[in-house]
Amino acid sequence: MATKPPTPAVSETAAEESPDQTGAFESRIADGQTIEPKDWMPERYRRQLIRMMSQHAHSEVVGMLPEGNWITRAPTLRRKMGLLAKVQDEAGHGLYIYCGTETLGIDRAELIDQLLAGRAKYSSIFNYPTLSWADIGTIGWLVDGAAIVNQTILAKTSYGPYARAMVRICKEENFHKRQGYEMVATLAQGTPAQRTMVQDAINRWWWPSLMMFGPSDKDSPNSAELLKWGVKRKGNDELRQRFVNLTIPQAQAIGLTLPDPDLHYDEATNNWTFGPIDWDEFYRVIGGHGPCNHERLQARRHAHEAGRWVREAAEAYAAKQAARVHPEAA
Ligand code: BYC
């Protein structure tokens, strides 16, 4: 049965917030304390977290679709089992984060309605198609790899429930990344056709993976506030650079290339410098006009309708159980 989410101690409007309250809140964050659901928080902090956490939860759930597409076509039983487990893990991540978002006083059903109505964002990366089996390894390596870089830092975010969800999620994402890299490395050592297939997958997923970190800091309207409140601990550009620095040696180790003629190692900064990102493409995709946006939302809407009877049955069962335990309330 749907339970009412707890109501955090927020003011109804930002106008009711006193400088003392905000000052005490910001000192706690500066002291490295986490903010917990029953603590007072500025309304703006609560809204920012709902925005970011719900987008993250939606990304996990929509992220099951491109990979789920290959479960029936995995080349071996071992690969099929690995992929099934990974896709199930993503569903679990979505659930933890939806639960975490509910501690901010919003109902999961409302968040899912926003997604299905096309009013909520989810990660741009899941609007690209999975064209070959090599895409599955490449997603594990690059997409989960990018996610880990972002989420390892989010495990230190100032909001306790989100930080704790990230600790477990990162452990699983690490496993996904290793599994993906092993698949890519196996194909890289395979036949010329397998090598061509995996290189093609990397060529298609590299730039969208860099876009996962969001716009450059100077064009990121939310970053300054999120950094001030310790929701983000690093900017989008720093995390993107960290991902690039980690990934290039991994590509070199298995003899594959990344599709960027401008890539070079900068001895002065110890960074791999990369070419310009196509931000027009990024904004097109997050604006709903990527290659698979329509297909992804349709698949979620269909799954939601197909699962309606399960939700109703679960609610009816929970109500029956509750009536047995508390017959007076029935
Ligand atoms: N895609 O001010 P900014 C996974 C939006 S799932 C779409 O920098 P912020 C996995 C942004 O929302 C990984 N939209 O925003 C699952 C904002 O729009 P609104 C998902 C994006 O929040 C299955 C606008 O652009 N991870 O790993 O400061 C299988 C301006 O951006 C994107 C998370 O969700 C994007 N890539 O920073 C495998 C992590 N980038 O809301 C793997 C949690 C930006 O103002 N989220 N936008 O209309 C974050 O860390 C941050 O929200 C972001 C963006 C770094 C993504």
mmCIF file of C-alpha atoms and ligand atoms in Angstrom, residues 51-52 55-56 59-60 63-64 67 86 90 121-126 139 143-144 147 150-151 154 162 173 211-215 219-223 226 232 236 282 286, ligand 1:
data_model
loop_
_atom_site.group_PDB
_atom_site.id
_atom_site.type_symbol
_atom_site.label_atom_id
_atom_site.label_comp_id
_atom_site.label_asym_id
_atom_site.label_seq_id
_atom_site.Cartn_x
_atom_site.Cartn_y
_atom_site.Cartn_z
ATOM 1 C CA ARG A 51 15.033 17.735 -9.386
ATOM 2 C CA MET A 52 18.427 16.102 -9.402
ATOM 3 C CA GLN A 55 16.277 12.818 -12.849
ATOM 4 C CA HIS A 56 18.833 10.345 -11.596
ATOM 5 C CA SER A 59 17.879 7.715 -15.752
ATOM 6 C CA GLU A 60 18.415 4.394 -14.023
ATOM 7 C CA GLY A 63 18.714 3.197 -18.778
ATOM 8 C CA MET A 64 17.432 -0.365 -18.590
ATOM 9 C CA GLU A 67 20.587 -2.782 -22.733
ATOM 10 C CA LYS A 86 23.093 -5.667 -14.727
ATOM 11 C CA GLU A 90 19.692 -0.624 -12.678
ATOM 12 C CA LYS A 121 14.577 14.909 -17.708
ATOM 13 C CA TYR A 122 16.682 11.773 -17.634
ATOM 14 C CA SER A 123 20.262 11.282 -18.790
ATOM 15 C CA SER A 124 20.857 12.236 -22.415
ATOM 16 C CA ILE A 125 22.913 9.084 -22.927
ATOM 17 C CA PHE A 126 19.895 6.798 -22.980
ATOM 18 C CA ILE A 139 27.952 1.028 -22.342
ATOM 19 C CA VAL A 143 28.572 4.881 -19.590
ATOM 20 C CA ASP A 144 28.891 3.096 -16.263
ATOM 21 C CA ALA A 147 28.517 7.333 -13.989
ATOM 22 C CA ASN A 150 30.087 11.333 -11.091
ATOM 23 C CA GLN A 151 28.533 9.123 -8.405
ATOM 24 C CA LEU A 154 27.904 12.146 -5.056
ATOM 25 C CA TYR A 162 21.236 10.352 -1.406
ATOM 26 C CA GLU A 173 28.392 0.257 -11.040
ATOM 27 C CA MET A 211 27.948 14.851 -22.411
ATOM 28 C CA MET A 212 26.683 12.855 -19.411
ATOM 29 C CA PHE A 213 28.563 15.268 -17.125
ATOM 30 C CA GLY A 214 26.354 18.145 -18.212
ATOM 31 C CA PRO A 215 27.220 21.499 -19.783
ATOM 32 C CA ASP A 219 26.897 27.295 -18.904
ATOM 33 C CA SER A 220 25.557 25.246 -15.968
ATOM 34 C CA PRO A 221 22.759 27.216 -14.304
ATOM 35 C CA ASN A 222 22.515 24.902 -11.278
ATOM 36 C CA SER A 223 26.153 24.214 -10.430
ATOM 37 C CA LEU A 226 24.598 22.972 -5.782
ATOM 38 C CA LYS A 232 27.755 18.673 -5.839
ATOM 39 C CA ASN A 236 30.888 19.226 -14.350
ATOM 40 C CA PHE A 282 23.427 17.801 -26.316
ATOM 41 C CA ILE A 286 17.825 16.882 -23.680
HETATM 42 N N1 BYC B 1 21.295 14.554 -19.533
HETATM 43 O O1 BYC B 1 22.928 23.112 -14.514
HETATM 44 P P1 BYC B 1 23.303 21.759 -15.007
HETATM 45 C C1 BYC B 1 23.498 5.619 -14.981
HETATM 46 C C2 BYC B 1 20.368 19.193 -17.645
HETATM 47 S S1 BYC B 1 22.323 6.817 -14.836
HETATM 48 C C3 BYC B 1 20.105 15.198 -19.385
HETATM 49 O O2 BYC B 1 24.751 21.434 -15.089
HETATM 50 P P2 BYC B 1 23.052 19.959 -12.812
HETATM 51 C C4 BYC B 1 23.217 4.369 -15.620
HETATM 52 C C5 BYC B 1 20.195 19.498 -16.178
HETATM 53 O O3 BYC B 1 19.289 18.586 -15.587
HETATM 54 C C6 BYC B 1 23.310 8.281 -14.653
HETATM 55 N N2 BYC B 1 20.006 16.415 -18.837
HETATM 56 O O4 BYC B 1 22.540 20.652 -14.126
HETATM 57 C C7 BYC B 1 21.936 3.852 -15.642
HETATM 58 C C8 BYC B 1 19.666 20.915 -16.240
HETATM 59 O O5 BYC B 1 18.295 20.915 -16.613
HETATM 60 P P3 BYC B 1 17.114 21.356 -15.578
HETATM 61 C C9 BYC B 1 22.502 9.459 -14.299
HETATM 62 C C10 BYC B 1 21.144 16.984 -18.405
HETATM 63 O O6 BYC B 1 21.927 19.233 -12.219
HETATM 64 C C11 BYC B 1 21.667 2.672 -16.337
HETATM 65 C C12 BYC B 1 20.422 21.496 -17.428
HETATM 66 O O7 BYC B 1 20.844 20.401 -18.221
HETATM 67 N N3 BYC B 1 23.286 10.187 -13.341
HETATM 68 O O8 BYC B 1 24.551 5.889 -14.563
HETATM 69 O O9 BYC B 1 23.792 20.943 -11.956
HETATM 70 C C13 BYC B 1 22.687 2.009 -17.016
HETATM 71 C C14 BYC B 1 21.621 22.316 -17.035
HETATM 72 O O10 BYC B 1 22.649 21.486 -16.431
HETATM 73 C C15 BYC B 1 22.380 16.359 -18.500
HETATM 74 C C16 BYC B 1 22.778 11.229 -12.671
HETATM 75 O O11 BYC B 1 21.656 11.603 -12.865
HETATM 76 C C17 BYC B 1 22.437 15.099 -19.107
HETATM 77 N N4 BYC B 1 23.594 14.433 -19.285
HETATM 78 O O12 BYC B 1 24.156 18.910 -13.314
HETATM 79 C C18 BYC B 1 23.979 2.515 -16.961
HETATM 80 C C19 BYC B 1 23.694 11.826 -11.639
HETATM 81 N N5 BYC B 1 23.328 17.182 -18.000
HETATM 82 O O13 BYC B 1 16.949 20.230 -14.598
HETATM 83 C C20 BYC B 1 24.270 3.682 -16.246
HETATM 84 C C21 BYC B 1 23.046 12.893 -10.824
HETATM 85 C C22 BYC B 1 22.689 18.294 -17.597
HETATM 86 O O14 BYC B 1 17.578 22.606 -14.889
HETATM 87 N N6 BYC B 1 22.993 14.143 -11.503
HETATM 88 N N7 BYC B 1 21.381 18.184 -17.856
HETATM 89 O O15 BYC B 1 15.921 21.506 -16.479
HETATM 90 C C23 BYC B 1 24.029 15.014 -11.607
HETATM 91 O O16 BYC B 1 25.126 14.760 -11.169
HETATM 92 C C24 BYC B 1 23.741 16.348 -12.229
HETATM 93 O O17 BYC B 1 22.335 16.538 -12.249
HETATM 94 C C25 BYC B 1 24.309 16.517 -13.651
HETATM 95 C C26 BYC B 1 23.819 17.873 -14.213
HETATM 96 C C27 BYC B 1 25.827 16.544 -13.600
HETATM 97 C C28 BYC B 1 23.840 15.417 -14.600
#
